[in-house]
PDB file of C-alpha atoms in Angstrom:
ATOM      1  CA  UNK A   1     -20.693   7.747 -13.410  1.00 86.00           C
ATOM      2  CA  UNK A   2     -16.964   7.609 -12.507  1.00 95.00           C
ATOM      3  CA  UNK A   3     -14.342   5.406 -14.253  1.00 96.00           C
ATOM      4  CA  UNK A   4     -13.538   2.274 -12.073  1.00 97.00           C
ATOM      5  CA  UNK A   5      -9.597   2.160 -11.579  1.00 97.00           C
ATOM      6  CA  UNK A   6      -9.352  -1.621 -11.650  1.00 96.00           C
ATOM      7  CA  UNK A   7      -6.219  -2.174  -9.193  1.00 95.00           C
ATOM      8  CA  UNK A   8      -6.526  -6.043  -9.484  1.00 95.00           C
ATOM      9  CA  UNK A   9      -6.461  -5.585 -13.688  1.00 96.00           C
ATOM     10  CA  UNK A  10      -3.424  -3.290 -13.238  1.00 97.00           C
ATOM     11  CA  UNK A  11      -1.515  -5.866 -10.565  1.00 96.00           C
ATOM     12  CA  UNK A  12      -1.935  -8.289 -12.661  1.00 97.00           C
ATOM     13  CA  UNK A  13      -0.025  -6.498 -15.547  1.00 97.00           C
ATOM     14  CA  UNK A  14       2.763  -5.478 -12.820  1.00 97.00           C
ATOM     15  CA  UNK A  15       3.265  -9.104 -12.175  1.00 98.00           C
ATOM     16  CA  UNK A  16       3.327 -10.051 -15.907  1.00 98.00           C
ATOM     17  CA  UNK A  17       6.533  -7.549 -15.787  1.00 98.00           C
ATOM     18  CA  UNK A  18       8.073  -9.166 -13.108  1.00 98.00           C
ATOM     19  CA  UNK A  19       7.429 -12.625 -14.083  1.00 98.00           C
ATOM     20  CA  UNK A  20       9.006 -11.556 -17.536  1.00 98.00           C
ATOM     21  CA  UNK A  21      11.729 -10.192 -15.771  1.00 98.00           C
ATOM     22  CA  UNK A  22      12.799 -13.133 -13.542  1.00 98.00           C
ATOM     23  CA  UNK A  23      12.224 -15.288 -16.534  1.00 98.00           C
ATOM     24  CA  UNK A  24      15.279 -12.792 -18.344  1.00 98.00           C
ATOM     25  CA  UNK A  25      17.669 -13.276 -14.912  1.00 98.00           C
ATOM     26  CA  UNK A  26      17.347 -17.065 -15.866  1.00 98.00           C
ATOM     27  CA  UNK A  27      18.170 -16.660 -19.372  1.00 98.00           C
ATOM     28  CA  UNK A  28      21.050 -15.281 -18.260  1.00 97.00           C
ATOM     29  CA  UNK A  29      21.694 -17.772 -16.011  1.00 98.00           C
ATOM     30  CA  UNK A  30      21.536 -16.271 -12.769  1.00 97.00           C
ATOM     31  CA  UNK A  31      19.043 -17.560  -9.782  1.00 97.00           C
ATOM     32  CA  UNK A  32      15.474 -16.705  -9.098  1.00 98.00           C
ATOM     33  CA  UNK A  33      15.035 -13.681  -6.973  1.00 98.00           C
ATOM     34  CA  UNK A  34      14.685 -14.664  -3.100  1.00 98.00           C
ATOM     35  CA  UNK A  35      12.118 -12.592  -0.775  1.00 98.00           C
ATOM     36  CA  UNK A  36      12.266 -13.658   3.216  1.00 98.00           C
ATOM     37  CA  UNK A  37       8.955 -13.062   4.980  1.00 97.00           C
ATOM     38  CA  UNK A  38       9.237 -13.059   8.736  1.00 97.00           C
ATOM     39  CA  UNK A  39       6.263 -13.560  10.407  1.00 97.00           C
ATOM     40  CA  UNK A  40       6.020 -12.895  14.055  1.00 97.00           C
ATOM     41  CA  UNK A  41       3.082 -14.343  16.163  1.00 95.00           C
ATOM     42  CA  UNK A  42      -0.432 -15.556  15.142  1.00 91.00           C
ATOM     43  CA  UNK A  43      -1.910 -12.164  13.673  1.00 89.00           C
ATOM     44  CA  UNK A  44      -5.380 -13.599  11.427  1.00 87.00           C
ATOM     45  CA  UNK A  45      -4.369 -10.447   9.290  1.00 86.00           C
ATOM     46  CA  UNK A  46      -1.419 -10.431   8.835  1.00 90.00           C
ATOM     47  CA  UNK A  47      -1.072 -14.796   7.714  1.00 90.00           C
ATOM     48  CA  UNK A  48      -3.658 -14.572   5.320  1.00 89.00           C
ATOM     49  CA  UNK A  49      -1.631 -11.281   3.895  1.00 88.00           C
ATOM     50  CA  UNK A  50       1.355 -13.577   4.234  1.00 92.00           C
ATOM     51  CA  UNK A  51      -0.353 -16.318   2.148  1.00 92.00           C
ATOM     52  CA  UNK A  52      -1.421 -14.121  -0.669  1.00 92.00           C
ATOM     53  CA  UNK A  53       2.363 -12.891  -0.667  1.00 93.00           C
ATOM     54  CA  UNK A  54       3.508 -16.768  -1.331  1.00 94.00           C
ATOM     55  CA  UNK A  55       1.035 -17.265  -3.739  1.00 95.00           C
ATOM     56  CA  UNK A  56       1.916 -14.061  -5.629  1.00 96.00           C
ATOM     57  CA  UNK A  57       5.700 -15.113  -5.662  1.00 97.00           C
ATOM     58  CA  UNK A  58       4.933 -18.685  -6.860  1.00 97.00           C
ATOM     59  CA  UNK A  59       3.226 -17.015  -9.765  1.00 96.00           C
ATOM     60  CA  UNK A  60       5.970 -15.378 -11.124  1.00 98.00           C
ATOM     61  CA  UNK A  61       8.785 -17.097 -10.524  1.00 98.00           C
ATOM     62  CA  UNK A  62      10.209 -15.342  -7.468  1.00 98.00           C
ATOM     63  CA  UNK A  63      11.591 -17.862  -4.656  1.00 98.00           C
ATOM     64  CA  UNK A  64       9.101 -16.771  -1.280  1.00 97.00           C
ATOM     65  CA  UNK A  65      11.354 -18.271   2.416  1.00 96.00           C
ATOM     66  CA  UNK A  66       8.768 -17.725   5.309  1.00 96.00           C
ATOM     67  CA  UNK A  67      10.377 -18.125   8.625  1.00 97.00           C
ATOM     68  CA  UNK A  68       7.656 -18.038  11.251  1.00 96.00           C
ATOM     69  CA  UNK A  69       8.382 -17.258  14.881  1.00 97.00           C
ATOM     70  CA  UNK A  70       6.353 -17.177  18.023  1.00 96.00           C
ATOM     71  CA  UNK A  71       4.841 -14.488  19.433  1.00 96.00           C
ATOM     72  CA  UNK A  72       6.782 -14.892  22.526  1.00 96.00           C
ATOM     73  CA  UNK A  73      10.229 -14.307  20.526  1.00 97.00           C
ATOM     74  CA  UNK A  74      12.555 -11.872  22.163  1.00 97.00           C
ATOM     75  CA  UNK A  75      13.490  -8.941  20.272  1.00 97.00           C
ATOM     76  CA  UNK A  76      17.455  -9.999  20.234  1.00 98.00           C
ATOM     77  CA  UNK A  77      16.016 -13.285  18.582  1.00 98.00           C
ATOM     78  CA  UNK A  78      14.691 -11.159  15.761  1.00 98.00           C
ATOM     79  CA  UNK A  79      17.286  -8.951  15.514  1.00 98.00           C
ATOM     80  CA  UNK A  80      19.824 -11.711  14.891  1.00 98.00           C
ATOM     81  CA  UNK A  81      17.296 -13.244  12.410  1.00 98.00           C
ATOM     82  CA  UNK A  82      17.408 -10.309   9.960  1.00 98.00           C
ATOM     83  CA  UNK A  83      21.416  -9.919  10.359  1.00 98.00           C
ATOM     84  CA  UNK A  84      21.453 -13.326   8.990  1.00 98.00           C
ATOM     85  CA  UNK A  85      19.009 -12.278   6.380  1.00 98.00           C
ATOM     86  CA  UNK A  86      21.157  -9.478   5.475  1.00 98.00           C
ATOM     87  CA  UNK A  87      23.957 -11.620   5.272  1.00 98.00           C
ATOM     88  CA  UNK A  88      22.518 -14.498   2.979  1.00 98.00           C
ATOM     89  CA  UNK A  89      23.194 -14.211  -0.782  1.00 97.00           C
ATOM     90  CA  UNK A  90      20.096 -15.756  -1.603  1.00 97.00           C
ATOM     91  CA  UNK A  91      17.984 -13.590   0.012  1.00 98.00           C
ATOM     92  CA  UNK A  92      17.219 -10.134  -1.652  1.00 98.00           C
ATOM     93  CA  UNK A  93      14.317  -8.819  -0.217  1.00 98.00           C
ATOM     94  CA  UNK A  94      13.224  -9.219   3.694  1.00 98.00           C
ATOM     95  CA  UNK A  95      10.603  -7.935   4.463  1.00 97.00           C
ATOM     96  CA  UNK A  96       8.655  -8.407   8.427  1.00 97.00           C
ATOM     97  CA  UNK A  97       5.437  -8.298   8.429  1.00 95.00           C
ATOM     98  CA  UNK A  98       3.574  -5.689  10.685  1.00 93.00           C
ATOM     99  CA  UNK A  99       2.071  -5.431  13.554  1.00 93.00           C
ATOM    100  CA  UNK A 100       4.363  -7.218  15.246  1.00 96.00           C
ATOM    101  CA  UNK A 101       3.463  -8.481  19.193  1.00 95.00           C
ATOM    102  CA  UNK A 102       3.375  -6.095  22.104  1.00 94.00           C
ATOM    103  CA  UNK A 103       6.778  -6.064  23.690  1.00 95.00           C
ATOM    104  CA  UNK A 104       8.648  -5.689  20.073  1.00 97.00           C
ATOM    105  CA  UNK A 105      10.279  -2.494  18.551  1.00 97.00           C
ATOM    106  CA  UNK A 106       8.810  -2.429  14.834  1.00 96.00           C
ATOM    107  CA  UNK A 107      11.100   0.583  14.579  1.00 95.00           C
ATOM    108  CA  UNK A 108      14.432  -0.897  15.247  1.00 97.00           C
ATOM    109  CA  UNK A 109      13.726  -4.024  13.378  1.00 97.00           C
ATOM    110  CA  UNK A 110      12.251  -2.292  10.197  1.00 96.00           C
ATOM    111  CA  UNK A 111      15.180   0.113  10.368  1.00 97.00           C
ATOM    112  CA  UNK A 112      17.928  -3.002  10.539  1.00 98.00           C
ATOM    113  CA  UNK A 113      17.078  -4.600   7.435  1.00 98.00           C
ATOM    114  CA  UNK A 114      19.659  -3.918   4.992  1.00 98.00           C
ATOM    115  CA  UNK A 115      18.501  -0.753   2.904  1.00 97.00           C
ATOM    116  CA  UNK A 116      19.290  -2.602  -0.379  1.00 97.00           C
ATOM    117  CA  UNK A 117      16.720  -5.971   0.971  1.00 98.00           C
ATOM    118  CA  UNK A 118      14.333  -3.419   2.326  1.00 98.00           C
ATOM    119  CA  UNK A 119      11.758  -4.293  -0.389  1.00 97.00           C
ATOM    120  CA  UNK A 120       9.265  -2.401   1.971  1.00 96.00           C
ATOM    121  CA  UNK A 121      11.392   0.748   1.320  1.00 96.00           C
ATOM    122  CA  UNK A 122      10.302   2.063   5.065  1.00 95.00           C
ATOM    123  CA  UNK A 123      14.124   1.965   5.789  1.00 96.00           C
ATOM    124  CA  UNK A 124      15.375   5.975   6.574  1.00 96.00           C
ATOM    125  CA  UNK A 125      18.147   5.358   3.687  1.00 97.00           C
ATOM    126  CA  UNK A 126      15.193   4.759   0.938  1.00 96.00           C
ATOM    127  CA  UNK A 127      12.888   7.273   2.296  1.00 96.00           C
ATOM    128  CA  UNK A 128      15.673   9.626   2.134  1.00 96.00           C
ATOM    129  CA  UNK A 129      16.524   8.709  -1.278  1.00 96.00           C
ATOM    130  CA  UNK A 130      13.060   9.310  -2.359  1.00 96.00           C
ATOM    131  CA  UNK A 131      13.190  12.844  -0.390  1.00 95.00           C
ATOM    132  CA  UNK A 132      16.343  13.302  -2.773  1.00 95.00           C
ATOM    133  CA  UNK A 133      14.863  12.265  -5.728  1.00 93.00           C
ATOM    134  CA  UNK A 134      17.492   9.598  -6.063  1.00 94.00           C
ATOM    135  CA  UNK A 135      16.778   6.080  -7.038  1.00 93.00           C
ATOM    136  CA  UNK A 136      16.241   3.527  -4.034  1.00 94.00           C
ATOM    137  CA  UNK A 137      13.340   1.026  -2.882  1.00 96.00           C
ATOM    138  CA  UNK A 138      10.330   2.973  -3.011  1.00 96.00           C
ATOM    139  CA  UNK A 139       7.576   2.006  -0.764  1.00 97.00           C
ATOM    140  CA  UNK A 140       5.381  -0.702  -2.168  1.00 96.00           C
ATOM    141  CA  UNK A 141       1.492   1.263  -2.245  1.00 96.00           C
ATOM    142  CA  UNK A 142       2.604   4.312  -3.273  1.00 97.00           C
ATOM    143  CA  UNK A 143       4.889   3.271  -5.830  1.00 96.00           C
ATOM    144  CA  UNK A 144       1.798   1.036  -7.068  1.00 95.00           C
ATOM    145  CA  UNK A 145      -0.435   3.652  -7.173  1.00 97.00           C
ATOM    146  CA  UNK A 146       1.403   5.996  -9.193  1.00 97.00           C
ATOM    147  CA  UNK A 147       2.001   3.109 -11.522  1.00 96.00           C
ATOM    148  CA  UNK A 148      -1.594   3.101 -12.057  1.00 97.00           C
ATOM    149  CA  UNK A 149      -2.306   7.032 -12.484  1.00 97.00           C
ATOM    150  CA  UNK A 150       0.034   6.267 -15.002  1.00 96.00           C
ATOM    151  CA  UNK A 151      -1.180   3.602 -16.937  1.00 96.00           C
ATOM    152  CA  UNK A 152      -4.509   5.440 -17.277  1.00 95.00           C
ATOM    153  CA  UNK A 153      -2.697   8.739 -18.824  1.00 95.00           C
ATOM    154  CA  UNK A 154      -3.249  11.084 -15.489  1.00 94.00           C
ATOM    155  CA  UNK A 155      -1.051  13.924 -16.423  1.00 94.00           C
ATOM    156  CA  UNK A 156       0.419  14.750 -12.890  1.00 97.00           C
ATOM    157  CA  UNK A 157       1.932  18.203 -13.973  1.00 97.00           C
ATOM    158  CA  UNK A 158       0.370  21.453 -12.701  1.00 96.00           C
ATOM    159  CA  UNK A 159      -2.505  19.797 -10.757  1.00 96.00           C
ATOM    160  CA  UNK A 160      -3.782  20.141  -7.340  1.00 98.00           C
ATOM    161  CA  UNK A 161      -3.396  16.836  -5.392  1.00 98.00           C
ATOM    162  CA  UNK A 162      -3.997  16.076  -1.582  1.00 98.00           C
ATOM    163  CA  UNK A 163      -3.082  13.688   0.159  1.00 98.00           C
ATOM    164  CA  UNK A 164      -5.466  12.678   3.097  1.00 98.00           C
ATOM    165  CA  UNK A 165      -3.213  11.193   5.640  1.00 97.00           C
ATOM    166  CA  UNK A 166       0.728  11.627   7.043  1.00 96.00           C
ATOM    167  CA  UNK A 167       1.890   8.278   7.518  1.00 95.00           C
ATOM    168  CA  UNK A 168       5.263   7.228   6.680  1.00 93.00           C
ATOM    169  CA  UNK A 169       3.912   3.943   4.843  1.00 93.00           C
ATOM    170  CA  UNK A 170       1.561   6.280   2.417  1.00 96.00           C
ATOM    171  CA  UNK A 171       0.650   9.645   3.451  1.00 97.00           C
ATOM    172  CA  UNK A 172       4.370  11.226   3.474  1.00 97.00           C
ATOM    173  CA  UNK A 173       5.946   9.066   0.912  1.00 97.00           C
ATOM    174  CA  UNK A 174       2.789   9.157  -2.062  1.00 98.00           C
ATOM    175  CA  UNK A 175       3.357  13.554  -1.264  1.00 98.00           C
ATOM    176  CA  UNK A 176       6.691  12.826  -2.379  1.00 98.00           C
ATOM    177  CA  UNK A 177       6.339  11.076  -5.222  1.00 98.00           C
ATOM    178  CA  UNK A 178       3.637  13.305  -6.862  1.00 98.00           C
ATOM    179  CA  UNK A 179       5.778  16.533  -6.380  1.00 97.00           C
ATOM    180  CA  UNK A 180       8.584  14.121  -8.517  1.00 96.00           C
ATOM    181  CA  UNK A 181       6.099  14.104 -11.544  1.00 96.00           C
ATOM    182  CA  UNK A 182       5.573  18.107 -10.809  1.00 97.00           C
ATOM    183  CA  UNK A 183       2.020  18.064  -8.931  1.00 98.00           C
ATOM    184  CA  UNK A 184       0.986  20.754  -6.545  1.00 98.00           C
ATOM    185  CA  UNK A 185       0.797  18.772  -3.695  1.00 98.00           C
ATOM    186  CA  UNK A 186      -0.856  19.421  -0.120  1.00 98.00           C
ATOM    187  CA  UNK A 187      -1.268  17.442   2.929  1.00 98.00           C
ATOM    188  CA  UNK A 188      -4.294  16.883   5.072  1.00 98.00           C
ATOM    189  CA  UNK A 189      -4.729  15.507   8.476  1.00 95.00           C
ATOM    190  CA  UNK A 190      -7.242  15.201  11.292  1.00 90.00           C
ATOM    191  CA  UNK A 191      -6.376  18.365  12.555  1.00 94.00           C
ATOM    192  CA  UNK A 192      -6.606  20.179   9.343  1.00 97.00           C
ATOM    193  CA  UNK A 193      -8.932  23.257   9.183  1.00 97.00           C
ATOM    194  CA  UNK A 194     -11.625  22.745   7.248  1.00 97.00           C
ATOM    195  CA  UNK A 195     -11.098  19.827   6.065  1.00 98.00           C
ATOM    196  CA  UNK A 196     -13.527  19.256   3.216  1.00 98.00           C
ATOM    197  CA  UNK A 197     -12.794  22.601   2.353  1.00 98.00           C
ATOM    198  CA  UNK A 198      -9.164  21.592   1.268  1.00 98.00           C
ATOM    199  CA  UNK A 199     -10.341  17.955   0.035  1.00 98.00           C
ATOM    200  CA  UNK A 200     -12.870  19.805  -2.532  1.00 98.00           C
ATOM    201  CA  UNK A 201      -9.445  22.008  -3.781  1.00 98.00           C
ATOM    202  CA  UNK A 202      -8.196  18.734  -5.434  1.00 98.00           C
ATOM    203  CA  UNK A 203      -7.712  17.760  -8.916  1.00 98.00           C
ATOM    204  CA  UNK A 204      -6.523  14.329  -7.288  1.00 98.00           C
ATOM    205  CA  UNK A 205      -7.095  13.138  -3.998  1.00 98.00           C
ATOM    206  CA  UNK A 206      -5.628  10.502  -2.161  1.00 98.00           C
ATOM    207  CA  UNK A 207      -6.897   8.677   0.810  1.00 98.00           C
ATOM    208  CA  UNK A 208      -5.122   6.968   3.420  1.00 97.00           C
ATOM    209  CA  UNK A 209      -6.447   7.526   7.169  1.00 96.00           C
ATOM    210  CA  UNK A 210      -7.898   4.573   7.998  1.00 94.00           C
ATOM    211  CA  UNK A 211     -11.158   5.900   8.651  1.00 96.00           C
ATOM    212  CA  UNK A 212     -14.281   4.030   6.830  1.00 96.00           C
ATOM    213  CA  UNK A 213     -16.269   6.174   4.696  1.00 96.00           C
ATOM    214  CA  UNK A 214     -14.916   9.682   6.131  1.00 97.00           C
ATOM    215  CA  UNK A 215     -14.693  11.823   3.105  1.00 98.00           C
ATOM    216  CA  UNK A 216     -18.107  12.178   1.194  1.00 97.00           C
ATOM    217  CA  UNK A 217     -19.264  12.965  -1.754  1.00 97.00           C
ATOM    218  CA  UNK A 218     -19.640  16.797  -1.090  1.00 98.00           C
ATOM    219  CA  UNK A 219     -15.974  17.037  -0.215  1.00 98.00           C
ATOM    220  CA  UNK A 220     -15.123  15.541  -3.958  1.00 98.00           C
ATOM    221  CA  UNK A 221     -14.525  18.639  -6.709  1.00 98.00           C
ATOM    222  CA  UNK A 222     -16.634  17.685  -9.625  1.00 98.00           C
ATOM    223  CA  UNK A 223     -14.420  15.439 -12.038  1.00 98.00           C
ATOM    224  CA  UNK A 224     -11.714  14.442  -9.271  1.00 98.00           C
ATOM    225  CA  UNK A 225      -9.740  11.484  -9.550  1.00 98.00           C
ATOM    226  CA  UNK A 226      -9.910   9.313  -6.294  1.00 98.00           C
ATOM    227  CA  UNK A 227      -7.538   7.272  -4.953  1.00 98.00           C
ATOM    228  CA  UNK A 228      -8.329   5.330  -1.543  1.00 98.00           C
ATOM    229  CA  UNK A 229      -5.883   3.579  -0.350  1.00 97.00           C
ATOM    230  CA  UNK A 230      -7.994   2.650   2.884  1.00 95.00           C
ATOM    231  CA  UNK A 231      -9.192  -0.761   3.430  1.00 93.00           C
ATOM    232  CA  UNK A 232     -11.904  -0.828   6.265  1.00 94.00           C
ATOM    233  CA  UNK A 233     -14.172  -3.526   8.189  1.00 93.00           C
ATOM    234  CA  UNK A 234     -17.507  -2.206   9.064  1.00 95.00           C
ATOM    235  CA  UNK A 235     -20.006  -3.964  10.795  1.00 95.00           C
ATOM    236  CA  UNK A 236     -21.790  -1.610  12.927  1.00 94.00           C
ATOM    237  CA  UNK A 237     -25.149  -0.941  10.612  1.00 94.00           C
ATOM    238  CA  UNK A 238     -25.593   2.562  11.935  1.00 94.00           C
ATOM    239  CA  UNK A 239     -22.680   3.425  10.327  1.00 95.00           C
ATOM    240  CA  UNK A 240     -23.116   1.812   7.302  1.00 95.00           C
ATOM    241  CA  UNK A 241     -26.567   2.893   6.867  1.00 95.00           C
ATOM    242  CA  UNK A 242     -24.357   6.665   6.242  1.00 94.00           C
ATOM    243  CA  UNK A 243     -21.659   5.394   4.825  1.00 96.00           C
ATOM    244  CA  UNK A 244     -23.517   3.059   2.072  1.00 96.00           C
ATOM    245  CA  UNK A 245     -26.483   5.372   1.493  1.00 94.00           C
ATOM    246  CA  UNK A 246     -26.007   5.259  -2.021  1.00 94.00           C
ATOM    247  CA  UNK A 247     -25.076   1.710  -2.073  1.00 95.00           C
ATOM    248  CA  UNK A 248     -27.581  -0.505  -1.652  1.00 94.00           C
ATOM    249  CA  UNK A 249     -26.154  -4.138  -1.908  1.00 94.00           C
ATOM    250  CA  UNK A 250     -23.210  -3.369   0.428  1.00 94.00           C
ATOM    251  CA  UNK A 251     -25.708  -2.647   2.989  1.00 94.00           C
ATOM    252  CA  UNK A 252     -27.449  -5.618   2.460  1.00 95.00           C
ATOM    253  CA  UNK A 253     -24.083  -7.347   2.784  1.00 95.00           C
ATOM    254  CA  UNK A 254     -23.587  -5.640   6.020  1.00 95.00           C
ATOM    255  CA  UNK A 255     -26.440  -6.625   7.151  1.00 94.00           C
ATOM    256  CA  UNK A 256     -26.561 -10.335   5.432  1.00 95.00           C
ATOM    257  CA  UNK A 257     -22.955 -10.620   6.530  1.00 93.00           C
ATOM    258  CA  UNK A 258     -22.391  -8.769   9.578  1.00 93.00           C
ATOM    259  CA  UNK A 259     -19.773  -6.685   7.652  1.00 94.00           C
ATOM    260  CA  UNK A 260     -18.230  -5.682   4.710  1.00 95.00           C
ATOM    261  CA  UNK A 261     -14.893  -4.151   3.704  1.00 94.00           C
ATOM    262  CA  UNK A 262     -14.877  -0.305   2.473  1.00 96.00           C
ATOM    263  CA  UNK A 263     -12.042   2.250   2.342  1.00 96.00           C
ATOM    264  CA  UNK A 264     -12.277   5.743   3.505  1.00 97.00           C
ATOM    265  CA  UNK A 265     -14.239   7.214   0.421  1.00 98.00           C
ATOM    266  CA  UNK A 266     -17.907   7.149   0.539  1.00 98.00           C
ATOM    267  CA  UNK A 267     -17.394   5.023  -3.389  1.00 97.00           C
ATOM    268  CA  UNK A 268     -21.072   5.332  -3.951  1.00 96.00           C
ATOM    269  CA  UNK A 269     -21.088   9.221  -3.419  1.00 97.00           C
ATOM    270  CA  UNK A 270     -17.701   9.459  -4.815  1.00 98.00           C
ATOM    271  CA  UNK A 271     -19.136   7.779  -8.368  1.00 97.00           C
ATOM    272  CA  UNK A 272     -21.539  10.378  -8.872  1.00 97.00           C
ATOM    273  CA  UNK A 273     -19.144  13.149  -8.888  1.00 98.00           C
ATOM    274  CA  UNK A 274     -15.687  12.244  -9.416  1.00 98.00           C
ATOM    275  CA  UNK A 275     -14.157  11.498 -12.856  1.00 98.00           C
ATOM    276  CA  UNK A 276     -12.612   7.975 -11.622  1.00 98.00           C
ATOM    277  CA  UNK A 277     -12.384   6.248  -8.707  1.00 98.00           C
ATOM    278  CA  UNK A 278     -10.341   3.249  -7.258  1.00 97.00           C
ATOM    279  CA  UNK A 279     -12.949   0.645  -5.506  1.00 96.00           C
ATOM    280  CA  UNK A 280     -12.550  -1.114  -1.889  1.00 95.00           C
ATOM    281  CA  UNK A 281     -12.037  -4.348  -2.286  1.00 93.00           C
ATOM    282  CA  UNK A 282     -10.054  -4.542  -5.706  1.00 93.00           C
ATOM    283  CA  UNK A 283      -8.281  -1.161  -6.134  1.00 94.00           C
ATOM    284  CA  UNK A 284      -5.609  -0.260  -3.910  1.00 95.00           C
ATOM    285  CA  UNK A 285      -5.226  -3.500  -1.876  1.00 91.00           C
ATOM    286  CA  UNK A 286      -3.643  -5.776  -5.219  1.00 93.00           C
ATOM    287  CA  UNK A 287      -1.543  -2.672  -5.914  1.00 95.00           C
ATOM    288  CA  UNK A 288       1.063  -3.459  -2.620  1.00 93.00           C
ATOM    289  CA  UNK A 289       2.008  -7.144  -3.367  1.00 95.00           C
ATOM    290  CA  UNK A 290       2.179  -6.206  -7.112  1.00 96.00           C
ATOM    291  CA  UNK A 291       4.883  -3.024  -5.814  1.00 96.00           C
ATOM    292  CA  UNK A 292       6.701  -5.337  -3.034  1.00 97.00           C
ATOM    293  CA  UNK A 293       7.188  -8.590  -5.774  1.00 97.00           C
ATOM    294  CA  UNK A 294       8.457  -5.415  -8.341  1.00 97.00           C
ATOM    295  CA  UNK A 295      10.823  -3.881  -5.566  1.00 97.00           C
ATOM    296  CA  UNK A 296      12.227  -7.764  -5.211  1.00 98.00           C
ATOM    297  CA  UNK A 297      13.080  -8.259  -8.692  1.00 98.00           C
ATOM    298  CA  UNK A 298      14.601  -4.572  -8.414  1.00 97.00           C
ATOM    299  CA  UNK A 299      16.955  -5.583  -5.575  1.00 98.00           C
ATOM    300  CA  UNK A 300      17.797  -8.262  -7.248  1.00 98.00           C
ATOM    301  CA  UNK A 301      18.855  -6.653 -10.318  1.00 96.00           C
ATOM    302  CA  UNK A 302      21.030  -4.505  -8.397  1.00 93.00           C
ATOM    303  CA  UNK A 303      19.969  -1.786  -9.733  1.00 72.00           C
ATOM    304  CA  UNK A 304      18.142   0.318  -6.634  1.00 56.00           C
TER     305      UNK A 304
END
């Protein structure tokens, strides 16, 4: 059986750091770092996300301002809300939480956050710093997730890694940062030919489509690392009863439950082949707020 990549062990030692680190800025007798949440509309998702972010701040020290506006708030109203963000000393990192309602431009207010508050580091000014190779605000699950690989000693050098998925939150970004530490990287898509084909080439392979349980165990290379960054509700038992073949209790949670959480990684399958494996819930997911809280204390510091 694979090694279980504990995400929720690891976030919890990335927090440690950044509580330690806020605790030195007070030493020193400067303030608490400052991270604005905006929170647009009454998404189920995206409060209890929102919540969890509070909670994480509280922990270690860092000073969490939620401004919540309604769904019906016009986009000049939000625009003018992170200009005064930008403009506030106290704040350091903004971040707006996504999706935002039908009838706003995610685009144009993700891309006027300050690129120095952006603790999201979707702005174009960080993601072309990482392109560069310079330093900048790195984007939060990524980031994380190559914190991990290297806590557990993954020597990134010379091996084959794909990356399942071309999003500019993950995909593109987690491509980037593996060819940094000198890994042969590809990247795979929908419309990639043969597409387990190029999965089974990798020495590491990262997930990130959003599709539950889409790669299986026969497009794993014996003794693989797996990371799945996917996070998944399924609830229709046909197609758990493929996906959870090999796992018998998360089918009887489906069932029990009328769903269950998986990522895109078939983690039964993927146990019995790979060499270790990040789990759905409790790998990936802990990773972001650990990488967004880290990026905070960075902006604060100055030193992005």
């Amino acid at each position: 059986m694979a090694t279980i990549l504990d995400g929720k062990a690891h976030a919890d030692r990335m927090l440690e750091t950044v509580r330690l680190g806020v605790e030195a800025r007070l030493a020193k007798g400067l303030r608490a770092p400052g991270l604005a949440v905006v929170l647009v509309g009454e998404d189920p998702a995206s409060q209890v996300y929102v919540r969890n972010k509070s909670a994480a701040c509280a922990k270690v020290g860092i000073t969490s301002i939620e401004h919540r506006l309604p769904a019906a708030t016009a986009q000049a109203d939000l625009d003018a809300l992170i200009d005064r963000l930008n403009a506030d000393p106290g704040v350091d990192g903004i971040l707006v939480q996504l999706p935002l309602p039908q009838g706003l431009d995610s685009k144009r207010a993700l891309h006027r956050i300050s690129p120095a508050k952006d603790v999201d580091g979707f702005h174009p000014v960080n993601q072309g710093l990482l392109l560069e190779g310079l330093p900048g605000l790195r984007p939060c699950t990524p980031s994380a997730c190559m914190s991990l690989l290297a806590h557990h000693g993954l020597a990134l050098k010379g091996l084959r890694a794909v990356v399942l998925g071309r999003s500019e939150i993950v995909g593109k970004p987690m491509a980037l940062m593996l060819l940094e530490q000198h890994a042969t990287v590809t990247i795979a898509h929908s419309r990639t030919k043969d597409l387990p084909g190029v999965c089974r080439e990798a020495d590491l392979l990262v997930a990130a489509v959003g599709r539950p349980g889409l790669v299986e165990g026969s497009w794993i290379k014996p003794g693989a690392v797996v990371v799945d960054v996917g996070i998944n509700r399924v609830e229709d038992e046909i197609l758990g009863e493929r996906i959870f073949a090999q796992e018998p209790k998360k089918l009887e949670a489906l069932r029990a439950k009328g769903g269950v959480l998986c990522g895109d990684v078939r983690y039964g399958e993927a146990m019995a082949v790979a060499s270790a494996v990040t789990p759905v819930p409790g790998g990936v997911g802990p990773l972001t707020i650990a990488g967004l809280l880290t990026n905070t204390l960075t902006a604060a510091n100055g030193v992005a």
